[in-house]
Short mmCIF file of C-alpha atoms in Angstrom, two decimals:
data_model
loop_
_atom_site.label_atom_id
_atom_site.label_comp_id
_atom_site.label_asym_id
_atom_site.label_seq_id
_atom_site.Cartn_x
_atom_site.Cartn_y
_atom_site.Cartn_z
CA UNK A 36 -24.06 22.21 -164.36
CA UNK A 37 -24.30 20.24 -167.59
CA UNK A 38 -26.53 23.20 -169.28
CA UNK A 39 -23.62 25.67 -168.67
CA UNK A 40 -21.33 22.57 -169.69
CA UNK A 41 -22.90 22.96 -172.91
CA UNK A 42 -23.60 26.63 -173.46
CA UNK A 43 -19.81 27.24 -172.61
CA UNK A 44 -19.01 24.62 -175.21
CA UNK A 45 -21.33 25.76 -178.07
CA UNK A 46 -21.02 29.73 -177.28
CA UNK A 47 -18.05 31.26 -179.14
CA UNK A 48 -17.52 34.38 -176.19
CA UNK A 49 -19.02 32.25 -173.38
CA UNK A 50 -15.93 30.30 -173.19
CA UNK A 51 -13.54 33.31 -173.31
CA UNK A 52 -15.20 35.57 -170.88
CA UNK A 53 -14.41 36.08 -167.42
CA UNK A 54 -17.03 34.97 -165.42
CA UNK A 55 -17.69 36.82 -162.12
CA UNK A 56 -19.64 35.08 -159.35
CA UNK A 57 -22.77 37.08 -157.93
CA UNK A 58 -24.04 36.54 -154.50
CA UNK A 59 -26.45 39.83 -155.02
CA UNK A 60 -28.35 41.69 -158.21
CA UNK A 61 -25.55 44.27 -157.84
CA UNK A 62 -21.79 43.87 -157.67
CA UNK A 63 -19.36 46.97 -158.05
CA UNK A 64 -16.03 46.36 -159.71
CA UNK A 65 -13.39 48.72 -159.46
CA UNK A 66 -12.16 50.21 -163.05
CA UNK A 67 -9.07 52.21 -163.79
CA UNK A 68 -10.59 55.65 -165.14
CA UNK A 69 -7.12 57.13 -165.68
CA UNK A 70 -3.76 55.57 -166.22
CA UNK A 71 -0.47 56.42 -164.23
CA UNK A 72 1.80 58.99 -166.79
CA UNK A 73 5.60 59.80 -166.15
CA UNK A 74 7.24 62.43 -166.28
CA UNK A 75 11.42 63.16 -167.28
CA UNK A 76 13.24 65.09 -164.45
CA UNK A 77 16.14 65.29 -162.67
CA UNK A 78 17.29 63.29 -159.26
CA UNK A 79 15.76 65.22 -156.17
CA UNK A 80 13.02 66.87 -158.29
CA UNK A 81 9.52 66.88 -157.28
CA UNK A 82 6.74 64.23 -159.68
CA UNK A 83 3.77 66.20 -159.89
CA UNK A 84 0.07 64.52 -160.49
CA UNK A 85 0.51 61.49 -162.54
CA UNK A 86 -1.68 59.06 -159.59
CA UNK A 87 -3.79 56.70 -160.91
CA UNK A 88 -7.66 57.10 -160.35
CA UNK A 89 -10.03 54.43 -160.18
CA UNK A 90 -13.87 54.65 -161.02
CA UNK A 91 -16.39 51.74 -160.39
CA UNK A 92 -18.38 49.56 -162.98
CA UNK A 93 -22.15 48.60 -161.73
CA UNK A 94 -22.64 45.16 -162.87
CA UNK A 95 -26.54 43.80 -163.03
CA UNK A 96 -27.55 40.48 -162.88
CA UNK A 97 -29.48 39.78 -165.68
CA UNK A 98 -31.82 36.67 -166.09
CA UNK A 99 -32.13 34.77 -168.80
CA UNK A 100 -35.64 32.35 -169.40
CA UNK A 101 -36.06 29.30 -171.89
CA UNK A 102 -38.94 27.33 -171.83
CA UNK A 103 -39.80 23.64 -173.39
CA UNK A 104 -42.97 21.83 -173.41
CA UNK A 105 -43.40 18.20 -173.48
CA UNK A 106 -46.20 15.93 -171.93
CA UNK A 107 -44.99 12.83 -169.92
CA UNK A 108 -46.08 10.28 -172.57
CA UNK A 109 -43.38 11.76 -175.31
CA UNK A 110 -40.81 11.29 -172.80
CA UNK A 111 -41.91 7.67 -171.17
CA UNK A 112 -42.68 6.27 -174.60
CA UNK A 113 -40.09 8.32 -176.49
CA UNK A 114 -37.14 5.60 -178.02
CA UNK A 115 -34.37 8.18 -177.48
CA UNK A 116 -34.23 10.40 -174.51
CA UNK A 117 -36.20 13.76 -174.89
CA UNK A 118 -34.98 14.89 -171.78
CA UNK A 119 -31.28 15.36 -172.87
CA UNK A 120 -32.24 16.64 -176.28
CA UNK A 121 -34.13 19.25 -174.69
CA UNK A 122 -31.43 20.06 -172.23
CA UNK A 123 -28.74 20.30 -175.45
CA UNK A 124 -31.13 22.58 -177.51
CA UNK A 125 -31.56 24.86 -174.57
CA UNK A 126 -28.14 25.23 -173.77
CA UNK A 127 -26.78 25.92 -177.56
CA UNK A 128 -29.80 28.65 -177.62
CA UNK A 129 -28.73 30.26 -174.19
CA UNK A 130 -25.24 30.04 -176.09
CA UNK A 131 -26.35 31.87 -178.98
CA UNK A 132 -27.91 34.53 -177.32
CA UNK A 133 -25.48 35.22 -174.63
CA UNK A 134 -23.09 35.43 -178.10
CA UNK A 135 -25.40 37.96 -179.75
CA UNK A 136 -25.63 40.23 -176.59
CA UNK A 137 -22.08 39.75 -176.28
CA UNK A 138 -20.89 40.73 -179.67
CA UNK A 139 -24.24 42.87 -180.45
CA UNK A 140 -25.98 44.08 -177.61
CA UNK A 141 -27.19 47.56 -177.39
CA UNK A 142 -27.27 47.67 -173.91
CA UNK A 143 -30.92 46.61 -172.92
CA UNK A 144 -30.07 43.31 -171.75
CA UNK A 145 -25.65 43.97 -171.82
CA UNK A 146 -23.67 46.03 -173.65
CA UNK A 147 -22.18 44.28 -176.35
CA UNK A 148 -18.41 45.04 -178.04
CA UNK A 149 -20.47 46.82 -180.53
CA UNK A 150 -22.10 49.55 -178.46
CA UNK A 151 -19.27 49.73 -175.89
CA UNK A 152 -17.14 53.16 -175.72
CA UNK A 153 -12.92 52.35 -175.91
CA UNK A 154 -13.43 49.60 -178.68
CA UNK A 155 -11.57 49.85 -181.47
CA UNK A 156 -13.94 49.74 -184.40
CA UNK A 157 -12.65 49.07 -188.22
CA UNK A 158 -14.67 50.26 -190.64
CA UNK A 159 -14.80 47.96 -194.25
CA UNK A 160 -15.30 48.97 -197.27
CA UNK A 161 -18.52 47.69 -197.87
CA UNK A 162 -21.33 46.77 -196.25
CA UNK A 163 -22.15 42.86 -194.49
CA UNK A 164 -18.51 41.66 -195.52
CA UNK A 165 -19.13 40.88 -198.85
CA UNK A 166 -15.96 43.40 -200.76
CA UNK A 167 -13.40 42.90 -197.64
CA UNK A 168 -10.02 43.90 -198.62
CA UNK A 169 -7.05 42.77 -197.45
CA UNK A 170 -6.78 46.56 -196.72
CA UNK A 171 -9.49 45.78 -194.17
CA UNK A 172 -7.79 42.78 -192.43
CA UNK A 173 -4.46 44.70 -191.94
CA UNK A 174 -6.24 47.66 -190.68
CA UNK A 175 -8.27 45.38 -188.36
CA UNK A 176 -4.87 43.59 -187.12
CA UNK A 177 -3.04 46.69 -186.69
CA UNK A 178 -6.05 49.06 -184.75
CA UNK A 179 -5.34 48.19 -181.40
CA UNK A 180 -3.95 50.49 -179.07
CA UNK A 181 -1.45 48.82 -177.09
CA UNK A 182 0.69 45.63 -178.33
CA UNK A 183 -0.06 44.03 -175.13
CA UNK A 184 -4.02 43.22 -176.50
CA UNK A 185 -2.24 40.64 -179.12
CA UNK A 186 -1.77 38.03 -176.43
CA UNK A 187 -5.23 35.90 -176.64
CA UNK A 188 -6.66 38.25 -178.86
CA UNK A 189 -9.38 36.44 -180.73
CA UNK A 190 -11.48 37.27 -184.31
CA UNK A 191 -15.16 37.58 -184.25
CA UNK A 192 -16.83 37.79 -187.59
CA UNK A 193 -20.25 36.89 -189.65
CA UNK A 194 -19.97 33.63 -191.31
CA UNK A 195 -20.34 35.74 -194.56
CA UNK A 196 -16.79 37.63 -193.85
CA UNK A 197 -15.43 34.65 -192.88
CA UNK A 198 -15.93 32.78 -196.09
CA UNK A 199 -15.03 36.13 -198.47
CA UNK A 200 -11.76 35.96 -195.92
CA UNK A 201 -11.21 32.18 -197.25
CA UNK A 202 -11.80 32.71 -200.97
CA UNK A 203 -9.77 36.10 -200.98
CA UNK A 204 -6.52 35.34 -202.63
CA UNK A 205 -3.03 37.91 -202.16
CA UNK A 206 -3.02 38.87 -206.27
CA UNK A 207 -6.50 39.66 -205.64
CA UNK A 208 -6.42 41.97 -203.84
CA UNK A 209 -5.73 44.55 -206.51
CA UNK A 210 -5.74 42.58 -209.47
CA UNK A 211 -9.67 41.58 -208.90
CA UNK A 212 -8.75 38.09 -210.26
CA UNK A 213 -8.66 34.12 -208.47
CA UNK A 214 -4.72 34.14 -208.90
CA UNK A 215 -1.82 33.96 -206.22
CA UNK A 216 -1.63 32.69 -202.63
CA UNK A 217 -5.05 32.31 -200.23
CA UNK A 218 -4.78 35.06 -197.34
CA UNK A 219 -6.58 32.49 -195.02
CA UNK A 220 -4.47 29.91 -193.81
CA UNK A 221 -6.01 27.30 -191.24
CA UNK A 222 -3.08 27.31 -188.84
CA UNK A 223 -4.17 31.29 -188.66
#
């Protein structure tokens, strides 16, 4: 319990994903392959079609190994307690991982945002975040499909667009210069 105490506190999608108890390697989860539609008419008429269909998602349990090494006489002898260290490491690496897969994964261990079909993808423009625009971040902001996404909607970036997103100022933006207003504000 403390290790996923930890690894939910260290792991930036950890925390924000639903988490779905297993009691088997397999669990199917109903998905909603096609949405209901409507239809104008007239009072009386007949609705044709327009049912909702639902599909099934396989979800695999997946295993996850860390391993440690200590002898006995590091952790009798040692002054501070190796044990608890070793427990905090392994969680904030479990973290880490589980946030790689999550964001990342191609789908040999899960199927990250990256690689999964439906997710709206905004392309920069230029490679590992460095020439973001402010082009880019509206673009980003304004991708989603439905307005009802917004609510909890998080950001997920690489430290390296996150700092070009704090430097970037608004006269910047065209200008090329350090003048105007910072686009980042912390209460963002």
């Amino acid at each position: 319990g403390e290790i996923l105490r930890i690894v939910k506190d260290n792991g930036v999608v950890v925390s924000r994903a639903r988490h779905i108890p297993m009691s088997s390697n397999q669990l199917l989860i109903p998905n909603e392959a096609s949405n209901v539609t409507v239809r104008w008419g007239v009072e009386g008429g007949n609705l044709t079609g327009g049912e909702n269909t639902f599909g099934q998602n396989i979800l695999n349990a997946k295993k996850l190994f860390g391993r440690a090494t200590a002898s006995i006489e590091s952790i009798e002898d040692s002054v501070v307690g190796l044990l608890p260290y070793i427990q905090t490491v392994m969680a904030e690496m479990i973290a880490r991982e589980l946030d790689q897969e999550a964001l990342e994964g191609t789908g040999t261990n899960c199927t990250g945002l990256v690689a999964e079909t439906g997710v709206n993808e905004v392309q920069t423009t230029a490679a590992n975040g460095e020439r973001i625009t402010y082009i880019d971040l509206v673009n980003a902001v304004y991708s989603a499909d439905d307005s009802s996404v917004e609510a909890g909607a998080a950001w997920f970036m690489h430290r390296k667009v996150f700092a070009t997103l704090v430097a970037m100022r608004a006269d910047a933006v065209s200008a090329g210069d350090e003048a105007g207003a910072l686009i980042y504000q912390p209460s963002m």
